[in-house]
Coordinates of C-alpha atoms and ligand atoms in Angstrom, one line a residue:
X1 CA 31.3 19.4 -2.2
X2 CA 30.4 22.0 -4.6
X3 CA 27.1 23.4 -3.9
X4 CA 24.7 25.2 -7.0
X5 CA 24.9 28.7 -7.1
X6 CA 21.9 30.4 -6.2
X7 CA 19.5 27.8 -6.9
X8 CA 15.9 28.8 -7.5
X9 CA 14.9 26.7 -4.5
X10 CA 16.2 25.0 -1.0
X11 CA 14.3 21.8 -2.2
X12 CA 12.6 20.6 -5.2
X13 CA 10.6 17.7 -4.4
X14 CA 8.9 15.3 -7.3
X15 CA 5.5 14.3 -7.3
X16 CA 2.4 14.9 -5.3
X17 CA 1.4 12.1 -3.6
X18 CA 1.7 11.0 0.3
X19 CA 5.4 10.7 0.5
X20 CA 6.2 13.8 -1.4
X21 CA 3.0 15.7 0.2
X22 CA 4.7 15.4 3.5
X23 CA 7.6 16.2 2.8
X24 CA 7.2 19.0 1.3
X25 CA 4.7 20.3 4.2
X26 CA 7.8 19.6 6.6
X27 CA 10.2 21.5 4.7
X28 CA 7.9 24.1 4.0
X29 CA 7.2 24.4 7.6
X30 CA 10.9 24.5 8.8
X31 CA 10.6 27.7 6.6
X32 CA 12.8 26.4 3.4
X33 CA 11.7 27.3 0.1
X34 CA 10.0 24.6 -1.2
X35 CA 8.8 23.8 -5.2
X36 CA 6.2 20.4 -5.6
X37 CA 6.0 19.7 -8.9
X38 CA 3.0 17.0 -9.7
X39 CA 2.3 16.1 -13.2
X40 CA -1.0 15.2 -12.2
X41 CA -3.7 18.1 -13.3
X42 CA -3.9 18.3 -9.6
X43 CA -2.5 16.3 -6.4
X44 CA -4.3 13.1 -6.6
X45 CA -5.6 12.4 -10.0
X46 CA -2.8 9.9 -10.9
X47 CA -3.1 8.4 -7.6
X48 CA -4.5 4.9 -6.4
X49 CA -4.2 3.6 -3.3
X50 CA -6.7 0.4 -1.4
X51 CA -7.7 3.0 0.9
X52 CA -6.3 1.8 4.3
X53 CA -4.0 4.3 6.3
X54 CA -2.8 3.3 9.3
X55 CA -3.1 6.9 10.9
X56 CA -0.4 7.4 13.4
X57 CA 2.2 8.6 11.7
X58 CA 0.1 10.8 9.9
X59 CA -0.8 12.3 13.0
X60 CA 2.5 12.8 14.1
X61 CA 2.7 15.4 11.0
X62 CA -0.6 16.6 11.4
X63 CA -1.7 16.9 14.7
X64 CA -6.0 17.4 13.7
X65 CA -5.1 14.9 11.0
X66 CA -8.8 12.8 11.5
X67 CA -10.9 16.1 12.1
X68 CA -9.4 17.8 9.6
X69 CA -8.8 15.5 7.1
X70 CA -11.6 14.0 4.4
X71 CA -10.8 10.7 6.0
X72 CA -13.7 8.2 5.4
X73 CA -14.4 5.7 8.0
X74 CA -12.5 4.3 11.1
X75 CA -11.6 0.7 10.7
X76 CA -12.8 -1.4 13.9
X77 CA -13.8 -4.8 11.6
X78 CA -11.2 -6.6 10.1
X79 CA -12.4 -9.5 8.1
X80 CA -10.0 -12.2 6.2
X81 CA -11.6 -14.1 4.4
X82 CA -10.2 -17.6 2.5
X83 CA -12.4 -17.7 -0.9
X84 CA -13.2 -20.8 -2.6
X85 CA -15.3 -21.5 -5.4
X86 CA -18.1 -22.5 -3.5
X87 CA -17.3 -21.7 0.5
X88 CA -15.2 -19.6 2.2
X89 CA -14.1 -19.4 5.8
X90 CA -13.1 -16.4 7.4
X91 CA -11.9 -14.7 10.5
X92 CA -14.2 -11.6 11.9
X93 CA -11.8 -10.1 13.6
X94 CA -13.8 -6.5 15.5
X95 CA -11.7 -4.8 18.8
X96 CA -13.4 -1.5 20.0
X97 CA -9.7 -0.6 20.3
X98 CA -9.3 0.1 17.4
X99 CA -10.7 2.8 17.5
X100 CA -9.3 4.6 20.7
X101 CA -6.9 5.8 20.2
X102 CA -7.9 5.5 16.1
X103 CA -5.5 2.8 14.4
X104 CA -6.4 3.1 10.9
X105 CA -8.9 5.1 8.6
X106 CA -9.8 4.4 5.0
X107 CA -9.6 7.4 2.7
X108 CA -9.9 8.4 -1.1
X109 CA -6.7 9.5 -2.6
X110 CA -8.8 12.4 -4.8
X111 CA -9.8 13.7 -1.9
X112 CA -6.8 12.9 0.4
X113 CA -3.8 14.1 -2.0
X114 CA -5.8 17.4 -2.6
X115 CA -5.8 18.0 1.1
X116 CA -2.4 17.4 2.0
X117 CA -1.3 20.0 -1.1
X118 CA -3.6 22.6 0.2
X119 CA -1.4 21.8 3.6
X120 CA 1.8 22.4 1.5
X121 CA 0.6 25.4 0.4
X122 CA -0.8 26.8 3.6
X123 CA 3.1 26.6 4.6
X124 CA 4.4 28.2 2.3
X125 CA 5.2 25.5 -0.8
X126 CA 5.0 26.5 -3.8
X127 CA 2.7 23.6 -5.9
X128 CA 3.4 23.1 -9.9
X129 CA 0.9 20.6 -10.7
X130 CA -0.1 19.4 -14.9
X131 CA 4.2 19.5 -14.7
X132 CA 6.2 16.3 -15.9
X133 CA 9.7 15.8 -15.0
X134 CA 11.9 14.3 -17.3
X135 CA 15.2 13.9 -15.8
X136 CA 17.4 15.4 -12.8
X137 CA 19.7 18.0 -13.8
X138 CA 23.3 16.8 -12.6
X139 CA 26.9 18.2 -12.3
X140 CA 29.4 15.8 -11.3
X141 CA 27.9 13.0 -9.2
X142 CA 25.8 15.6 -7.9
X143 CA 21.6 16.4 -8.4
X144 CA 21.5 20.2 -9.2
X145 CA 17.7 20.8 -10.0
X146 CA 15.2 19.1 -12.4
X147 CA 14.4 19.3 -16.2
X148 CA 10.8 20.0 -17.4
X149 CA 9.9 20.3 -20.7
X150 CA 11.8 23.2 -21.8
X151 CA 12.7 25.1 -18.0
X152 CA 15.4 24.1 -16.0
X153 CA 15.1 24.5 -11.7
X154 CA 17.7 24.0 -9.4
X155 CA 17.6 23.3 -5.9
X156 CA 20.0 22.2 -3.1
X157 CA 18.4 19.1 -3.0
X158 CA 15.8 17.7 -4.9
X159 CA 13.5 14.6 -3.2
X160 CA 12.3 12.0 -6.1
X161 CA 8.8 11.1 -4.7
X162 CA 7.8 10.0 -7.8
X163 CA 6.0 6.7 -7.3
X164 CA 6.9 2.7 -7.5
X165 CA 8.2 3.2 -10.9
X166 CA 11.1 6.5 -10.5
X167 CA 11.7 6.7 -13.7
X168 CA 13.7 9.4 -11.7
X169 CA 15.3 6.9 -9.5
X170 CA 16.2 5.3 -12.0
X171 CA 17.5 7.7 -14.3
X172 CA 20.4 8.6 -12.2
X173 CA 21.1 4.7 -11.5
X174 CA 20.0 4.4 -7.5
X175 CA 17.7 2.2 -8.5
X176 CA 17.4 -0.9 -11.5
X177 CA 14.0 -1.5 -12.8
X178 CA 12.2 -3.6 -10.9
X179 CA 12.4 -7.2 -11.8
X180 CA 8.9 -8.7 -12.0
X181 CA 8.6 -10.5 -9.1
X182 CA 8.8 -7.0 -7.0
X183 CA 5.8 -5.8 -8.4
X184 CA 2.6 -6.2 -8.9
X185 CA -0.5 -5.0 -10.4
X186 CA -3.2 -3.3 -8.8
X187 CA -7.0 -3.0 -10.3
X188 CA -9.7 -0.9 -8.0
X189 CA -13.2 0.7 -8.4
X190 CA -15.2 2.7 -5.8
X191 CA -18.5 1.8 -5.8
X192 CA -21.3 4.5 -4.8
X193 CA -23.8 3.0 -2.3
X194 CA -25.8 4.7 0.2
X195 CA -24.6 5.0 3.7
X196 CA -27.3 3.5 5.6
X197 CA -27.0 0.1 3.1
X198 CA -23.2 0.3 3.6
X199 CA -24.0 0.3 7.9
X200 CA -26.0 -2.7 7.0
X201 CA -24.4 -4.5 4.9
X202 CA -21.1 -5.0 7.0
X203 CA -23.2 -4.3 10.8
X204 CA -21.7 -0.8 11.5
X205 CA -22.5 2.4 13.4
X206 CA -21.7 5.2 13.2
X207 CA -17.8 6.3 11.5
X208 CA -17.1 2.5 12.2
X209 CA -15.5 1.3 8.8
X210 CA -14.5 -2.4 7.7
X211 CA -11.8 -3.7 5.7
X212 CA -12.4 -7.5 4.0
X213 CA -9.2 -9.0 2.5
X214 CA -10.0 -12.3 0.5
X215 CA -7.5 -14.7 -1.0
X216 CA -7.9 -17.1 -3.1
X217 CA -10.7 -18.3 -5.9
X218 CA -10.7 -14.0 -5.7
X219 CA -8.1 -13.8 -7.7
X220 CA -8.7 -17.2 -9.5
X221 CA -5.3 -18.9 -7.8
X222 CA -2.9 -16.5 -9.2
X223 CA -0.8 -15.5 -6.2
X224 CA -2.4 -11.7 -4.4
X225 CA -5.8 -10.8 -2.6
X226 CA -8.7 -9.2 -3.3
X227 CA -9.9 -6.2 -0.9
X228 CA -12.8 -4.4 0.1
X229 CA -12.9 -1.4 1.9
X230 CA -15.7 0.6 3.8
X231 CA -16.1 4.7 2.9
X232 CA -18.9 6.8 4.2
X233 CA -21.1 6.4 1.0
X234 CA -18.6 4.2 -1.1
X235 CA -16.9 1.1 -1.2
X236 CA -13.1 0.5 -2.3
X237 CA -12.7 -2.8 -4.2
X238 CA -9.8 -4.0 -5.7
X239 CA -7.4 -7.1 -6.2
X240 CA -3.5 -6.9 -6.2
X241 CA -1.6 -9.8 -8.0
X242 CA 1.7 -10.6 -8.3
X243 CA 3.2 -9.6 -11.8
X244 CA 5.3 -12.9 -12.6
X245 CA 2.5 -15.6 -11.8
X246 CA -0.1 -13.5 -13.9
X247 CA 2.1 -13.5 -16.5
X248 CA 3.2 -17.3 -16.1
X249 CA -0.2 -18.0 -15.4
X250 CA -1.2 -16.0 -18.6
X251 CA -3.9 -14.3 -17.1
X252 CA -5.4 -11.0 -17.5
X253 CA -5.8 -8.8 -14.5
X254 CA -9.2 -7.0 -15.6
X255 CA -10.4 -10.5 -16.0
X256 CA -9.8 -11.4 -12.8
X257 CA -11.1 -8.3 -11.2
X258 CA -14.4 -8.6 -13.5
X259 CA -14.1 -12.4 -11.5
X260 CA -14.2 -11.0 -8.2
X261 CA -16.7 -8.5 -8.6
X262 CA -19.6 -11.1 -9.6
X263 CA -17.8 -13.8 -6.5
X264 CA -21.3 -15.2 -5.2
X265 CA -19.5 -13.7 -1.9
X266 CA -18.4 -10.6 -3.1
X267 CA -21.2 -9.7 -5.3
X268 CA -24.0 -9.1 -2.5
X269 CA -22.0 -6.3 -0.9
X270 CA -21.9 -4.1 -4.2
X271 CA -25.3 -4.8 -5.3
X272 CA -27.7 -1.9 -6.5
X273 CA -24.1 0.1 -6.4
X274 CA -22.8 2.7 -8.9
X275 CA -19.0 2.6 -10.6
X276 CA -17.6 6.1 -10.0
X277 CA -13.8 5.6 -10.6
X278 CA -11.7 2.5 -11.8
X279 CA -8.2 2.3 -12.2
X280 CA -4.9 0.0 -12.3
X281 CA -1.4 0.9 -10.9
X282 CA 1.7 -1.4 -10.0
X283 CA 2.4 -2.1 -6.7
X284 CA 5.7 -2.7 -5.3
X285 CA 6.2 -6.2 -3.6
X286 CA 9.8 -7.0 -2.9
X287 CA 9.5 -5.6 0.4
X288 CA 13.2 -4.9 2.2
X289 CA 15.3 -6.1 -1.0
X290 CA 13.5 -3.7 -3.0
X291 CA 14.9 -0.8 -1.4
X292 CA 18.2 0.0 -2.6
X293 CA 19.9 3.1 -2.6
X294 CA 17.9 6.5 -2.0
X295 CA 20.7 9.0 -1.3
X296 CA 23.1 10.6 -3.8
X297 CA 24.7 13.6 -3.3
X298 CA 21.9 16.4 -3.5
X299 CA 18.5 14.1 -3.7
X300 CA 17.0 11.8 -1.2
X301 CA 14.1 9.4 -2.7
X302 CA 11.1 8.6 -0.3
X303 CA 8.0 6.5 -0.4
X304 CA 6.9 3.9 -3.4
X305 CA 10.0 5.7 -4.9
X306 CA 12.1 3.9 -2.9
X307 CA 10.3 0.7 -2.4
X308 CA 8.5 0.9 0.2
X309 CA 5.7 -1.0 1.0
X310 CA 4.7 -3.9 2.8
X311 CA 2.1 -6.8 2.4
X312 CA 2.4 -9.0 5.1
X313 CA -1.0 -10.9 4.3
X314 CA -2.9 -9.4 6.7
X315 CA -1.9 -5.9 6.3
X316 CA -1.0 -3.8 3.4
X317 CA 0.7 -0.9 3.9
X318 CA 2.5 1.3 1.7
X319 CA 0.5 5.6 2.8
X320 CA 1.8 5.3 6.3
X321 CA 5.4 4.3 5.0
X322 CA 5.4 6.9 2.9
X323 CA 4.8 9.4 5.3
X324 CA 7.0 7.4 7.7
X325 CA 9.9 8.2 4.9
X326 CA 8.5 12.3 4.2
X327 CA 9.3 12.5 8.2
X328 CA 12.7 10.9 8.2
X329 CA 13.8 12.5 4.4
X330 CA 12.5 16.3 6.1
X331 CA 14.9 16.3 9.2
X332 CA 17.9 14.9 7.3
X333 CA 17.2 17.5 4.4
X334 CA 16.8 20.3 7.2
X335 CA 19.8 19.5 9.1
X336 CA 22.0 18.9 5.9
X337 CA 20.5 22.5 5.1
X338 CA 21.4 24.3 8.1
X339 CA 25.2 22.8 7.5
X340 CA 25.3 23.8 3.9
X341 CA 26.3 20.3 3.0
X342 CA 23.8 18.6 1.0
X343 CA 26.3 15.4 0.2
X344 CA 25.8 12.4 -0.1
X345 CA 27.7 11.8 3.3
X346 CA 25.7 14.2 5.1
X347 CA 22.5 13.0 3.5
X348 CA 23.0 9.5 4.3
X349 CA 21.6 10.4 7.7
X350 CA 18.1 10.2 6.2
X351 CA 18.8 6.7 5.9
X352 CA 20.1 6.3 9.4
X353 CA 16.6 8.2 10.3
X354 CA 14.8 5.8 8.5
X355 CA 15.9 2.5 9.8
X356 CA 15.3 3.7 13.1
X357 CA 11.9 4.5 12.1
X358 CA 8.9 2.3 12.2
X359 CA 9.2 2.0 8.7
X360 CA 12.7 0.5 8.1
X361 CA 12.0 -1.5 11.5
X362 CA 9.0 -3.2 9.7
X363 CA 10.9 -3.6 6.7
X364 CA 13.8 -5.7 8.6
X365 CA 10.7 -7.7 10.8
X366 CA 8.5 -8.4 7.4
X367 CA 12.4 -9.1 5.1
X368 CA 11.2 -12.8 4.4
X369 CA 7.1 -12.1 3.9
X370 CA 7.4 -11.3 0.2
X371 CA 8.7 -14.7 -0.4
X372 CA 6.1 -16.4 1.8
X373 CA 3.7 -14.8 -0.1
X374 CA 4.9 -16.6 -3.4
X375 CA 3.9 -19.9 -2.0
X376 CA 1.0 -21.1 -4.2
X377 CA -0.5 -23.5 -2.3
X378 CA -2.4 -20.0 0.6
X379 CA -3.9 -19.0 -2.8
X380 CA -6.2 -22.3 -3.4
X381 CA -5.1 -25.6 -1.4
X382 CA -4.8 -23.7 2.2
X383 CA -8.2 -22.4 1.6
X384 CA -10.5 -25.5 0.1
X385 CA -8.7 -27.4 3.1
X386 CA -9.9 -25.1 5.8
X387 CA -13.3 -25.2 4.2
X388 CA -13.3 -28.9 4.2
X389 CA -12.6 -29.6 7.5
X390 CA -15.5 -27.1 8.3
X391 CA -17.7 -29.6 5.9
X392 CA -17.2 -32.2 8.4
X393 CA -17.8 -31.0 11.5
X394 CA -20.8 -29.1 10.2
X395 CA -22.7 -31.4 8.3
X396 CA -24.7 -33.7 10.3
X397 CA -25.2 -36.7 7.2
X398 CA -26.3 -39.6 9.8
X399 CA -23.1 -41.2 9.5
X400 CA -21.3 -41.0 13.1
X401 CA -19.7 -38.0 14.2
X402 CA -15.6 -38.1 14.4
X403 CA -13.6 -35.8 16.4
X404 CA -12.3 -32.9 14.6
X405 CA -8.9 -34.0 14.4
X406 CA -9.7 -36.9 12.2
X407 CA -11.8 -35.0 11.0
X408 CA -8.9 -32.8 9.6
X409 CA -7.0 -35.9 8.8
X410 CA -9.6 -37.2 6.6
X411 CA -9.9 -33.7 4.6
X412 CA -5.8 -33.5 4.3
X413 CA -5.8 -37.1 3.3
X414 CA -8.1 -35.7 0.0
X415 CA -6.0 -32.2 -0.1
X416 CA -3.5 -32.7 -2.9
X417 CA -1.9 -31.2 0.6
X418 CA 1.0 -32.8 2.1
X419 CA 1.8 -33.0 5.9
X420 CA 5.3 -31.8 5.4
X421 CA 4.2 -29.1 3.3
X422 CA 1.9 -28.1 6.6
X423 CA 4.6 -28.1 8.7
X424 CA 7.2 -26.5 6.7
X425 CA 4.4 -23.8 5.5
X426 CA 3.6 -23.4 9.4
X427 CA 7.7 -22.4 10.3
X428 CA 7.9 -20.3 7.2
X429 CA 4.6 -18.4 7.5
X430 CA 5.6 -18.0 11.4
X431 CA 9.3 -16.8 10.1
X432 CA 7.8 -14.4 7.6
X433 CA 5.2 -13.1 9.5
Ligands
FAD501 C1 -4.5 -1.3 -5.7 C2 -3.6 -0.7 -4.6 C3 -4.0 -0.9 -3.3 C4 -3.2 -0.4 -2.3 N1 -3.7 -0.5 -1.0 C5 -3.1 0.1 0.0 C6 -3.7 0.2 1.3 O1 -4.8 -0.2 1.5 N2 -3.0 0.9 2.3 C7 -1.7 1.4 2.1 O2 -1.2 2.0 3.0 N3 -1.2 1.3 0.8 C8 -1.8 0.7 -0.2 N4 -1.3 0.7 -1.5 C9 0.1 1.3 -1.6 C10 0.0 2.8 -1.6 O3 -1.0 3.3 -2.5 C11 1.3 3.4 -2.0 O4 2.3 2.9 -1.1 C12 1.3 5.0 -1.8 O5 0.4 5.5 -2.7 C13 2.7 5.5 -2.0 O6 2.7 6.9 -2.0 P1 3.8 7.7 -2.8 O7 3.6 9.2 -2.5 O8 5.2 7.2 -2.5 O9 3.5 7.4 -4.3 P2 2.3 7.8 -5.2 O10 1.1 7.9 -4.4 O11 2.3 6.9 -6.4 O12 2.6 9.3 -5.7 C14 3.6 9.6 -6.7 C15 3.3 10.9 -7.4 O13 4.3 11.3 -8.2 C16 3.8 11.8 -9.4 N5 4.8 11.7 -10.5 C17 5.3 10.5 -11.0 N6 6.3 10.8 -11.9 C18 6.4 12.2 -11.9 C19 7.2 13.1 -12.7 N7 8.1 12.6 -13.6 N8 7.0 14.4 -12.6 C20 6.0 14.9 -11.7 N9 5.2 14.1 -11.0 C21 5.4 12.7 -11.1 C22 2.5 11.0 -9.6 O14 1.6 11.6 -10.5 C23 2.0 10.8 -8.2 O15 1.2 11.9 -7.9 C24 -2.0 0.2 -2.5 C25 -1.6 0.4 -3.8 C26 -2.4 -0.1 -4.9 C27 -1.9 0.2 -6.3

């Protein structure tokens, strides 16, 4: 395999956000000669994230990663919550284990992304933010460098970090563009409250930090959740919905979110709060069979790049993946650079890296959540069922009480609900998830 002569760089990494952040730090460190271009003004002001890192991994890269870091608050509350109209039932789910060792944080991505390209540049990366990209330079079947407006850089191998879209992925034909039911579409504000109201309003001391994820009436029955997430002195609120039942549903997102914001159960959280940022951004959902191919000879693709996040209902996850990718994309770019073969072949090994990771593990576990997840019925039935059931063991109307499995009988005997659906639900849910 031919290799550029004298490139300008070892590695030429694409876009500034967690996945291409980290890896960039880790090449930087191992002492290659690393360029991060961002066409952000800086690191972070294109990015939107929920706000929920699961922080291991992270500190696997960064050692001091939650003192050092402008994390927010650690999450010891997690609260699910099924929506409805007029009730809602939810699980409180709070484990002081969570936070020792800490499990996840919630963060800001204009302060996060910032941070981590400082950390590039403290080792030694060389940051071009305001840049676009507009293709990969090629030679053969092989990446040489990247096109910018009018300048040309080349690099041994050149990492497309570029987001759920990579136009850059795409460009050289790794990847198709996403079919609609892989994505979909995220809407979130951070709302300015004061600290002490935000400790009251969701009972917590201290750095403790919750994170509420609502389905349902939320987003009005089309198929996604609604989130809220605790900062120090803000809140992260958001809804993610599926692309293909918005549009089949012919519903518009902003609506929705405007929907969830005045919930009689969401409102009361944000009152006497303050909009500081709002923003929208697609989100990729196809889980495992979105990620295709993300080596060619002389470029690796990492992160939302190469499709990979995770909603498994509970959890959404898509910053620690990323950084889970940065890790396994910087020792197989390191190695392929210490043998001077930066080929496909050789490169394939950050594959290898990453199925043996966390990440592709939770990929392979999760393969069959992203269709479980299109099953209408967990976005209204599931939910007004639960709730009704409640109804009748709670309220006391003088008629004689009926154990609670009748109880449940009568309410799924009103539920458009059918037993077989229950059951079939039940083994697919516990398949998926
Ligand atoms: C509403 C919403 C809620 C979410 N909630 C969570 C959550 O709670 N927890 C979680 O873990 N994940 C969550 N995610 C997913 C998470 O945000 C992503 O998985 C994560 O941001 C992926 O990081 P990345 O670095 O791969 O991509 P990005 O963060 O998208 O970074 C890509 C970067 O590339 C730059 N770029 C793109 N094209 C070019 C180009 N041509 N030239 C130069 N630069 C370019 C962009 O400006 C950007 O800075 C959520 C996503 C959304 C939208």
């Amino acid at each position: 395999m031919t290799e550029p002569v004298e490139p300008d760089f070892d590695v030429i990494v694409i876009g500034a956000g967690i996945a291409g952040c980290v890896t960039a730090y880790q090449l930087a460190q191992q002492g290659r000669s690393v360029l991060l271009v961002e066409r952000g003004e800086e690191p972070g002001s294109k990015n939107l994230s929920g706000g929920v890192l699961y922080s291991r991994g992270m500190e696997q890269v960064f050692p001091d990663f939650l003192t050092e870091a402008p994390v927010e608050r650690r999450i010891t509350r997690n609260y699910i919550n099924f929506i409805n109209g007029d009730s809602s039932v939810a699980v409180d789910y709070r484990d002081a284990r969570l936070a020792e060792p800490v499990n996840a944080v919630t963060v800001l991505r204009a302060k996060l992304d910032p941070w981590l390209a400082a950390k590039c540049e403290e080792a030694g990366a060389l940051i071009m933010p305001g840049v676009r990209v507009d293709r990969v330079l090629t030679e053969g079947t092989r990446v040489v460098g990247v096109q910018a407006g009018d300048d040309e850089l080349r690099a041994h191998v050149v990492v497309a970090a570029d987001g759920v879209n990579s136009f850059i992925a795409q460009d050289v034909g790794l990847r198709k563009k996403p079919p609609q039911h892989h994505l979909a579409v995220g809407v979130k504000a951070v709302v300015s409250l004061p600290r002490k109201t935000i400790e009251d309003r969701f009972t917590l001391t201290g750095d403790e930090g919750a994170a509420v994820a609502a389905v349902g009436d939320c987003t009005e029955g089309v198929g996604g959740g609604g989130f809220l997430y605790t900062n120090i002195d803000s809140l992260s609120i958001g809804i993610v919905v599926r692309l293909d039942d918005l549009t089949a549903k012919k519903k518009v997102v902003t609506d929705i979110f405007d929907h969830f914001l005045e919930h009689r159960f969401i409102a009361p959280y944000l009152e006497g709060g303050e909009m500081l940022e709002y923003g929208c951004h697609l989100v990729a959902e196809g889980g495992l069979d979105m990620v295709g191919d993300i080596v060619m000879d002389g470029m690796v693709v990492v992160g939302d790049a190469a499709g990979l996040t995770l909603n498994t209902g509970l959890t959404v996850r898509g910053m620690d993946l990323a950084v889970g990718s940065a890790v396994a994309a910087a020792e197989a770019v390191g190695a392929a650079l210490d043998q001077k073969n930066t080929s496909r072949a050789t490169l394939a090994a950050y594959r290898e890296k990453l199925f043996a990771s966390y990440v592709g593990k939770d990929m392979e576990t999760y393969a069959k959540a992203p269709h479980f997840l299109e099953t209408d019925r967990m976005y209204k039935e599931y939910g007004e069922l639960l709730a009704d059931v409640l109804y009748g063991a709670f309220n006391h109307d003088l008629k004689p009480r009926e154990h609670l499995v009748k109880v449940a009988r009568g309410s799924l005997a009103h539920s458009p609900l059918k037993i077989m659906q229950l059951v079939k639900d039940g083994i697919a849910g516990a398949r998926a998830l």
